[in-house]
Coordinates of C-alpha atoms and ligand atoms in Angstrom, one line a residue:
M1 CA 70.2 151.0 -196.5
K2 CA 70.0 154.8 -196.2
S3 CA 69.6 156.1 -192.7
D4 CA 67.4 159.1 -192.0
K5 CA 69.4 159.8 -188.8
P6 CA 71.4 163.1 -189.1
K7 CA 75.1 162.4 -189.4
T8 CA 76.8 163.1 -186.0
R9 CA 80.0 165.1 -186.3
K10 CA 82.8 163.2 -184.5
N11 CA 84.1 166.6 -183.3
D12 CA 80.8 167.1 -181.4
T13 CA 80.7 163.6 -180.0
L14 CA 84.2 163.9 -178.7
Y15 CA 83.3 167.3 -177.2
E16 CA 80.4 165.8 -175.4
L17 CA 82.5 162.9 -174.1
A18 CA 85.2 165.4 -172.9
C19 CA 82.6 167.4 -171.0
E20 CA 81.6 164.3 -169.0
T21 CA 85.0 164.5 -167.1
I22 CA 86.7 167.7 -168.1
P23 CA 85.0 170.9 -166.9
G24 CA 83.9 172.6 -170.1
G25 CA 85.5 170.0 -172.3
V26 CA 88.9 171.7 -172.6
T27 CA 92.1 171.7 -170.4
S28 CA 93.0 175.4 -170.9
A29 CA 90.8 178.5 -171.0
Q30 CA 90.3 179.9 -174.5
R31 CA 90.4 176.5 -176.2
S32 CA 86.7 176.2 -176.3
I33 CA 85.4 177.4 -179.6
R34 CA 82.3 177.0 -181.8
P35 CA 82.3 174.9 -183.9
H36 CA 83.8 172.3 -181.5
L37 CA 87.0 170.8 -182.9
A38 CA 88.8 167.7 -181.7
I39 CA 92.2 167.6 -183.4
R40 CA 93.5 164.3 -184.5
R41 CA 96.7 165.4 -186.2
A42 CA 98.9 168.5 -186.3
L43 CA 101.6 168.2 -188.9
G44 CA 103.6 171.0 -190.6
A45 CA 101.2 173.8 -191.4
T46 CA 98.0 171.8 -191.1
L47 CA 95.6 170.5 -188.6
T48 CA 93.2 167.6 -189.2
D49 CA 90.1 167.2 -187.1
A50 CA 88.2 164.1 -185.9
D51 CA 85.9 164.2 -188.9
G52 CA 88.9 164.2 -191.3
N53 CA 88.7 167.9 -192.2
E54 CA 92.0 169.5 -193.0
Y55 CA 92.9 173.2 -192.1
I56 CA 95.8 175.4 -192.9
D57 CA 96.7 176.3 -189.4
Y58 CA 97.5 179.9 -188.3
H59 CA 96.8 179.3 -184.7
G60 CA 100.1 177.4 -184.1
A61 CA 98.9 176.3 -180.6
F62 CA 99.0 180.0 -179.5
G63 CA 102.5 180.4 -180.9
P64 CA 104.9 177.5 -180.1
A65 CA 104.8 175.8 -183.5
L66 CA 107.4 178.2 -185.0
L67 CA 109.0 175.6 -187.3
G68 CA 105.7 173.9 -188.0
H69 CA 103.9 171.2 -186.0
N70 CA 106.0 168.1 -185.2
H71 CA 109.2 169.3 -186.9
P72 CA 111.3 166.2 -187.9
L73 CA 114.6 167.4 -186.4
V74 CA 113.1 168.5 -183.2
R75 CA 111.2 165.2 -182.9
K76 CA 114.3 163.2 -183.7
R77 CA 116.4 164.9 -181.1
V78 CA 113.8 164.5 -178.4
V79 CA 113.5 160.8 -179.2
E80 CA 117.3 160.4 -179.2
S81 CA 117.6 162.2 -175.8
L82 CA 115.3 159.6 -174.2
D83 CA 117.9 156.9 -174.9
H84 CA 120.0 158.5 -172.2
Y85 CA 117.6 159.9 -169.6
L86 CA 114.4 161.9 -169.2
L87 CA 114.8 163.4 -165.8
A88 CA 117.9 163.2 -163.6
G89 CA 116.8 165.5 -160.8
V90 CA 120.3 166.0 -159.5
G91 CA 123.1 168.3 -160.6
A92 CA 123.0 169.6 -164.1
T93 CA 122.8 167.6 -167.3
E94 CA 124.9 168.4 -170.4
L95 CA 121.6 169.2 -172.2
E96 CA 120.7 171.9 -169.6
I97 CA 124.2 173.4 -169.8
D98 CA 124.0 173.5 -173.6
V99 CA 120.6 175.2 -173.5
A100 CA 121.7 177.8 -171.0
R101 CA 125.0 178.5 -172.9
K102 CA 123.1 179.0 -176.1
L103 CA 120.6 181.4 -174.5
C104 CA 123.4 183.4 -173.0
R105 CA 125.1 183.5 -176.4
H106 CA 122.1 184.8 -178.3
I107 CA 120.1 186.9 -176.0
P108 CA 121.7 190.3 -175.2
S109 CA 120.3 190.5 -171.6
A110 CA 121.2 186.9 -170.7
Q111 CA 124.3 186.6 -168.6
K112 CA 122.8 183.7 -166.7
A113 CA 119.7 181.5 -167.4
L114 CA 117.4 179.2 -165.5
L115 CA 115.0 176.7 -167.1
C116 CA 111.4 176.0 -166.2
N117 CA 108.5 174.6 -168.1
T118 CA 105.9 177.3 -168.8
G119 CA 105.8 181.0 -169.5
S120 CA 103.7 181.6 -166.3
E121 CA 106.5 180.1 -164.2
A122 CA 109.1 182.2 -165.9
T123 CA 107.2 185.5 -165.3
F124 CA 106.4 184.5 -161.7
H125 CA 110.1 183.8 -161.0
A126 CA 111.2 187.0 -162.7
L127 CA 108.8 189.2 -160.7
R128 CA 109.7 187.4 -157.4
V129 CA 113.4 188.0 -157.9
A130 CA 112.8 191.6 -159.0
R131 CA 111.0 192.2 -155.6
A132 CA 113.8 190.5 -153.7
F133 CA 116.5 192.4 -155.6
T134 CA 114.9 195.8 -155.1
G135 CA 113.3 195.2 -151.7
R136 CA 110.1 196.7 -153.2
K137 CA 106.5 195.4 -153.6
K138 CA 104.9 197.0 -156.6
I139 CA 105.1 196.0 -160.2
V140 CA 103.8 197.7 -163.4
K141 CA 102.2 195.9 -166.2
F142 CA 100.3 197.3 -169.2
Q143 CA 96.6 197.1 -170.1
G144 CA 96.0 194.4 -172.6
C145 CA 99.2 192.5 -172.0
Y146 CA 99.1 188.9 -170.7
H147 CA 101.9 187.4 -168.7
G148 CA 100.4 184.1 -167.4
T149 CA 98.0 182.7 -164.9
H150 CA 99.4 183.8 -161.5
D151 CA 98.0 186.4 -159.2
Y152 CA 100.9 188.9 -159.8
V153 CA 99.9 189.6 -163.4
L154 CA 96.4 188.3 -164.1
R155 CA 94.6 191.6 -164.2
N156 CA 93.6 194.1 -166.9
V157 CA 94.1 191.8 -169.9
T158 CA 91.0 191.6 -172.1
S159 CA 89.1 194.2 -170.1
R160 CA 85.6 195.4 -171.0
A161 CA 85.4 199.1 -172.0
D162 CA 84.1 200.1 -168.6
R163 CA 86.9 198.2 -166.8
V164 CA 89.9 199.8 -168.6
G165 CA 91.9 201.9 -166.1
Q166 CA 89.9 200.2 -163.3
T167 CA 90.8 197.2 -161.1
D168 CA 90.0 194.3 -163.4
P169 CA 91.2 191.0 -162.0
G170 CA 91.2 188.1 -164.5
S171 CA 89.9 185.5 -162.1
A172 CA 88.0 184.9 -159.0
G173 CA 90.1 183.7 -156.0
M174 CA 93.0 186.1 -156.6
L175 CA 94.6 187.6 -153.6
P176 CA 93.6 191.3 -153.2
E177 CA 97.1 192.3 -152.0
A178 CA 98.6 190.8 -155.2
I179 CA 96.1 192.7 -157.4
E180 CA 96.6 196.0 -155.5
N181 CA 100.4 195.7 -155.8
T182 CA 100.2 195.4 -159.6
L183 CA 99.8 198.8 -161.2
V184 CA 98.4 199.1 -164.7
C185 CA 99.6 201.6 -167.3
E186 CA 98.6 202.3 -170.9
F187 CA 100.9 200.7 -173.5
N188 CA 102.9 203.3 -175.4
N189 CA 102.1 206.0 -172.9
L190 CA 105.4 207.0 -171.2
D191 CA 103.7 209.9 -169.4
D192 CA 101.4 207.4 -167.7
V193 CA 104.5 205.4 -166.6
E194 CA 106.2 208.5 -165.3
K195 CA 103.2 209.6 -163.3
T196 CA 103.0 206.1 -161.8
F197 CA 106.6 206.2 -160.7
A198 CA 106.0 209.6 -159.2
A199 CA 102.9 208.5 -157.4
H200 CA 104.7 205.4 -155.9
R201 CA 108.2 206.7 -155.4
G202 CA 110.7 204.1 -154.3
Q203 CA 108.0 201.4 -154.3
I204 CA 108.1 199.9 -157.8
A205 CA 110.2 196.8 -158.1
A206 CA 109.7 196.1 -161.8
I207 CA 108.1 196.9 -165.1
I208 CA 107.0 193.8 -167.1
V209 CA 106.2 194.3 -170.7
E210 CA 105.6 192.4 -173.9
P211 CA 108.0 194.3 -176.2
I212 CA 105.3 193.9 -179.0
A213 CA 101.9 193.6 -177.4
H214 CA 100.8 190.4 -179.2
N215 CA 98.2 189.5 -176.6
M216 CA 96.2 192.3 -178.1
G217 CA 96.9 191.0 -181.6
S218 CA 99.9 193.0 -182.6
V219 CA 100.5 196.4 -181.1
M220 CA 103.9 197.7 -181.9
P221 CA 105.9 199.7 -179.4
A222 CA 106.0 203.4 -180.6
P223 CA 109.4 204.7 -181.4
G224 CA 111.1 205.6 -178.1
F225 CA 108.6 203.6 -175.9
L226 CA 110.9 200.7 -175.0
E227 CA 113.9 203.1 -174.7
G228 CA 111.8 205.3 -172.4
L229 CA 111.0 202.3 -170.1
R230 CA 114.7 201.4 -170.0
A231 CA 115.6 205.0 -169.0
M232 CA 112.8 205.2 -166.4
T233 CA 113.5 201.9 -164.7
R234 CA 117.2 202.8 -164.6
A235 CA 116.5 206.2 -163.1
N236 CA 114.1 204.8 -160.5
G237 CA 116.1 201.7 -159.5
A238 CA 113.5 199.3 -160.9
V239 CA 114.0 196.1 -162.9
L240 CA 113.0 196.0 -166.5
I241 CA 111.5 192.7 -167.6
F242 CA 110.9 191.9 -171.3
D243 CA 108.3 189.1 -171.4
E244 CA 109.5 187.5 -174.7
V245 CA 107.4 184.4 -174.3
I246 CA 105.8 185.2 -177.7
T247 CA 108.5 187.4 -179.4
G248 CA 111.5 185.3 -178.3
F249 CA 112.8 183.1 -181.1
R250 CA 109.7 183.9 -183.2
H251 CA 111.1 187.3 -184.3
H252 CA 114.8 186.7 -183.7
L253 CA 116.9 184.1 -182.1
G254 CA 118.0 186.8 -179.6
G255 CA 114.5 188.0 -179.0
Y256 CA 112.8 191.2 -180.1
Q257 CA 115.3 193.0 -177.8
V258 CA 117.9 192.5 -180.6
I259 CA 115.7 194.2 -183.2
A260 CA 114.6 197.0 -180.8
G261 CA 118.2 197.6 -179.6
V262 CA 117.0 197.8 -176.0
T263 CA 118.4 195.4 -173.4
P264 CA 116.2 194.7 -170.4
D265 CA 117.5 193.4 -167.0
L266 CA 115.5 190.1 -167.2
T267 CA 113.9 188.2 -170.1
T268 CA 111.3 185.5 -169.9
L269 CA 110.9 182.9 -172.7
G270 CA 108.6 180.0 -173.5
K271 CA 106.3 179.0 -176.3
A272 CA 108.5 178.7 -179.5
M273 CA 111.6 177.9 -177.4
G274 CA 110.9 174.1 -177.8
N275 CA 108.7 174.3 -180.9
G276 CA 105.8 172.8 -179.0
F277 CA 107.6 170.8 -176.3
P278 CA 107.3 172.3 -172.9
I279 CA 110.3 174.4 -171.9
A280 CA 110.6 178.0 -170.7
A281 CA 113.3 180.2 -169.2
V282 CA 114.1 183.2 -167.2
C283 CA 117.5 184.9 -167.9
G284 CA 119.2 188.1 -167.3
K285 CA 121.8 190.1 -165.4
K286 CA 124.2 188.1 -163.3
E287 CA 123.7 190.1 -160.1
I288 CA 120.0 189.5 -160.2
M289 CA 120.1 185.9 -161.4
E290 CA 122.5 185.1 -158.5
R291 CA 119.8 186.0 -156.0
Y292 CA 118.1 182.7 -156.9
S293 CA 118.4 179.9 -154.4
T294 CA 120.1 177.7 -157.0
F295 CA 123.2 179.8 -156.2
A296 CA 124.9 179.3 -152.9
G297 CA 123.6 182.0 -150.6
G298 CA 120.8 183.0 -153.0
D299 CA 117.7 184.0 -151.1
T300 CA 115.0 183.8 -153.8
Y301 CA 113.5 180.3 -154.1
F302 CA 113.7 178.7 -157.5
A303 CA 112.9 175.0 -158.0
G304 CA 110.8 172.6 -160.1
T305 CA 110.7 168.9 -160.3
F306 CA 110.5 168.9 -164.1
N307 CA 112.9 171.8 -164.8
G308 CA 115.6 171.0 -167.3
N309 CA 114.1 167.6 -168.4
A310 CA 115.6 166.1 -171.5
V311 CA 112.5 166.4 -173.7
G312 CA 112.3 170.2 -173.3
C313 CA 116.1 170.7 -173.5
A314 CA 116.6 168.5 -176.6
A315 CA 113.6 170.3 -178.3
A316 CA 115.1 173.7 -177.4
L317 CA 118.5 172.8 -178.7
A318 CA 117.1 171.4 -182.0
T319 CA 114.9 174.5 -182.4
M320 CA 117.8 176.8 -181.9
E321 CA 120.0 174.8 -184.2
V322 CA 117.4 175.1 -187.0
L323 CA 117.1 178.9 -186.3
E324 CA 120.9 179.2 -186.4
N325 CA 121.4 177.2 -189.7
E326 CA 118.4 177.8 -191.9
P327 CA 116.8 181.0 -193.3
V328 CA 113.8 180.6 -191.0
H329 CA 113.3 184.3 -190.2
Q330 CA 113.9 185.3 -193.7
H331 CA 111.1 182.9 -194.8
L332 CA 108.7 184.0 -192.0
F333 CA 109.2 187.7 -192.6
R334 CA 108.8 187.3 -196.4
L335 CA 105.6 185.3 -196.1
G336 CA 104.3 187.7 -193.4
D337 CA 104.8 190.7 -195.6
R338 CA 103.1 188.9 -198.5
M339 CA 100.1 188.0 -196.4
R340 CA 99.7 191.5 -194.9
A341 CA 100.1 193.1 -198.4
G342 CA 97.7 190.7 -199.9
L343 CA 95.1 191.3 -197.3
R344 CA 95.4 195.1 -197.5
E345 CA 95.0 194.9 -201.3
I346 CA 91.8 192.8 -200.9
H347 CA 90.4 195.2 -198.3
S348 CA 91.0 198.2 -200.4
R349 CA 89.5 196.6 -203.5
L350 CA 86.4 195.4 -201.7
G351 CA 86.1 198.6 -199.6
V352 CA 86.3 196.7 -196.3
R353 CA 86.8 198.9 -193.2
A354 CA 89.7 197.0 -191.7
T355 CA 93.3 197.4 -190.5
V356 CA 95.9 194.7 -191.1
A357 CA 98.5 194.6 -188.4
G358 CA 101.5 192.4 -187.5
F359 CA 105.2 191.9 -187.5
G360 CA 107.3 189.1 -189.1
S361 CA 105.3 185.9 -188.9
I362 CA 102.4 187.4 -186.9
F363 CA 99.4 189.0 -188.7
L364 CA 95.8 189.8 -188.2
T365 CA 92.9 191.8 -189.5
Y366 CA 91.2 194.2 -187.0
F367 CA 87.8 195.4 -188.2
L368 CA 88.4 199.0 -187.4
D369 CA 90.2 201.9 -189.0
G370 CA 92.3 204.5 -187.2
K371 CA 95.4 204.4 -185.1
I372 CA 96.4 201.3 -183.1
G373 CA 98.7 202.2 -180.2
N374 CA 97.0 200.8 -177.1
Y375 CA 94.2 198.6 -175.8
S376 CA 91.7 201.5 -175.7
D377 CA 92.1 201.9 -179.5
L378 CA 91.2 198.3 -180.0
L379 CA 87.8 198.7 -178.3
Q380 CA 86.8 200.1 -181.7
N381 CA 87.3 196.7 -183.2
D382 CA 84.1 195.0 -184.4
A383 CA 84.5 191.9 -182.3
E384 CA 81.4 190.2 -183.7
R385 CA 82.7 190.6 -187.2
F386 CA 86.2 189.5 -186.2
V387 CA 84.8 186.2 -184.9
E388 CA 82.3 185.7 -187.7
Y389 CA 85.1 186.2 -190.3
R390 CA 87.2 183.5 -188.7
R391 CA 84.3 181.1 -188.3
R392 CA 83.6 181.4 -192.0
L393 CA 87.3 180.8 -192.7
I394 CA 87.2 177.6 -190.7
D395 CA 84.4 176.4 -193.0
R396 CA 86.8 177.2 -195.9
G397 CA 89.7 175.1 -194.3
I398 CA 91.6 178.0 -192.8
F399 CA 92.1 177.9 -189.1
K400 CA 92.6 181.2 -187.3
M401 CA 91.4 181.2 -183.7
P402 CA 87.8 182.5 -183.6
I403 CA 88.3 184.7 -180.5
N404 CA 88.4 188.5 -180.5
L405 CA 91.9 190.0 -181.0
K406 CA 93.8 186.7 -181.3
R407 CA 96.8 187.0 -183.5
S408 CA 97.6 184.5 -186.4
H409 CA 101.0 182.9 -186.8
L410 CA 102.9 181.7 -189.8
S411 CA 105.4 178.9 -189.4
Y412 CA 108.5 177.7 -191.3
A413 CA 106.2 175.0 -192.7
H414 CA 103.9 177.5 -194.4
T415 CA 104.5 178.1 -198.1
D416 CA 103.5 180.6 -200.8
T417 CA 100.8 178.2 -201.8
H418 CA 99.3 178.3 -198.3
V419 CA 99.4 182.1 -198.5
D420 CA 97.7 182.1 -201.9
K421 CA 94.9 179.7 -200.8
T422 CA 94.4 181.8 -197.6
L423 CA 94.1 185.1 -199.5
E424 CA 91.6 183.5 -201.9
A425 CA 89.5 182.2 -199.0
C426 CA 89.7 185.6 -197.2
E427 CA 88.5 187.4 -200.3
D428 CA 85.6 185.0 -200.8
V429 CA 84.5 185.2 -197.2
L430 CA 84.8 189.0 -197.1
K431 CA 82.7 189.3 -200.3
K432 CA 80.0 187.3 -198.6
M433 CA 80.1 189.3 -195.5
Y434 CA 79.9 192.7 -197.2
Ligands
PLP501 C1 103.6 187.1 -173.3 C2 103.2 185.8 -172.5 N1 103.7 185.6 -171.3 C3 103.5 184.5 -170.6 C4 102.5 183.6 -171.0 C5 102.2 182.4 -170.2 O1 102.8 181.3 -170.8 P1 102.2 179.8 -170.4 O2 100.8 179.7 -171.0 O3 103.2 178.9 -171.0 O4 102.2 179.7 -168.9 C6 101.9 183.8 -172.2 C7 100.9 182.8 -172.7 O5 100.2 183.1 -173.6 C8 102.2 185.0 -173.0 O6 101.6 185.2 -174.2

């Protein structure tokens, strides 16, 4: 018998169920989207939702799925590691030693490495040790960059136009002293950084920077910008921290610092490091790293119950092994170039006012034209159109996060066929929107 009742989407039913016990129905900010999605399966380059709809996924869980979701070797190594132990909680395991040795081999700034579980922990620990090492309080971050959830860095991320250059905390409940001691400069503006050093002489402990500002989509460092930060931190006795939580592994096994040819004092890693399994790291110069309390006499506390667990370590080792042995970056850069060129060609043919940005496996379309060098430039982006475009792509089976300025990620599991299908869908959607 035919029912007149409208068909309920399982995605919506699960969202409502989630809301009964989880505030807002999601366990991390920025996961709540319209339409609501409850993902049942994430495999390779695709996501399948609770209603059985399949999507080519360019969200990649905000970046970790570098080799594709649930990569077979990574999964195999994780399962094998559990035959021996999950968490020893004493001394160092062979897996931890192997991960640290590999990080120190590949990452130019890494003379020593410590493991933790999230990018936020890594940036927190890097900033704390920078303060201990320099005996100074203040740090510098850049408008539009994101470095995690803690009070030291959660300010001036996605600021409204009238908050740019103002005090713009990212959360209620932040300690005013932490906010005040974090100074904010404009990305790609060395004069601004120089003036900030002059205004706070002898007080700045560190600069923390995403070497490519991917939390604004994809803003490249202007030629000389990273070199300038290196020179200025050196001249002023401050620590330079590259937050490579996104760029690390994704663009190069040794981080974007290898490509840029600029070596920071400390590097933070996370996301793609374990291809989806939780593991992160802070690594850097020996004399700074030996200030941590893991070292006899170290005065800067570093600890974590789950640090160095077998799951994260085995995942990181397997991920690095694939990156060492297979042409992952070659594939990612080739597909990224194809995607960007294809989108540009469509925009120019259809007369769409848009700018395609990205590097390697990261790409996105901003709905603006003009230069893109800092967060203020991106205020010109038509945010409504940006989100509308992505919502319509979801209906076409292409998943890019429908949130303003979010970057899209290719993975090793994406193919030319995925790119072709995506370009076709983008063209259809843009034709309907213009
Ligand atoms: C550059 C950067 N640093 C740090 C973090 C924080 O990482 P996590 O979410 O693992 O705490 C993020 C997360 O998006 C990030 O993009």
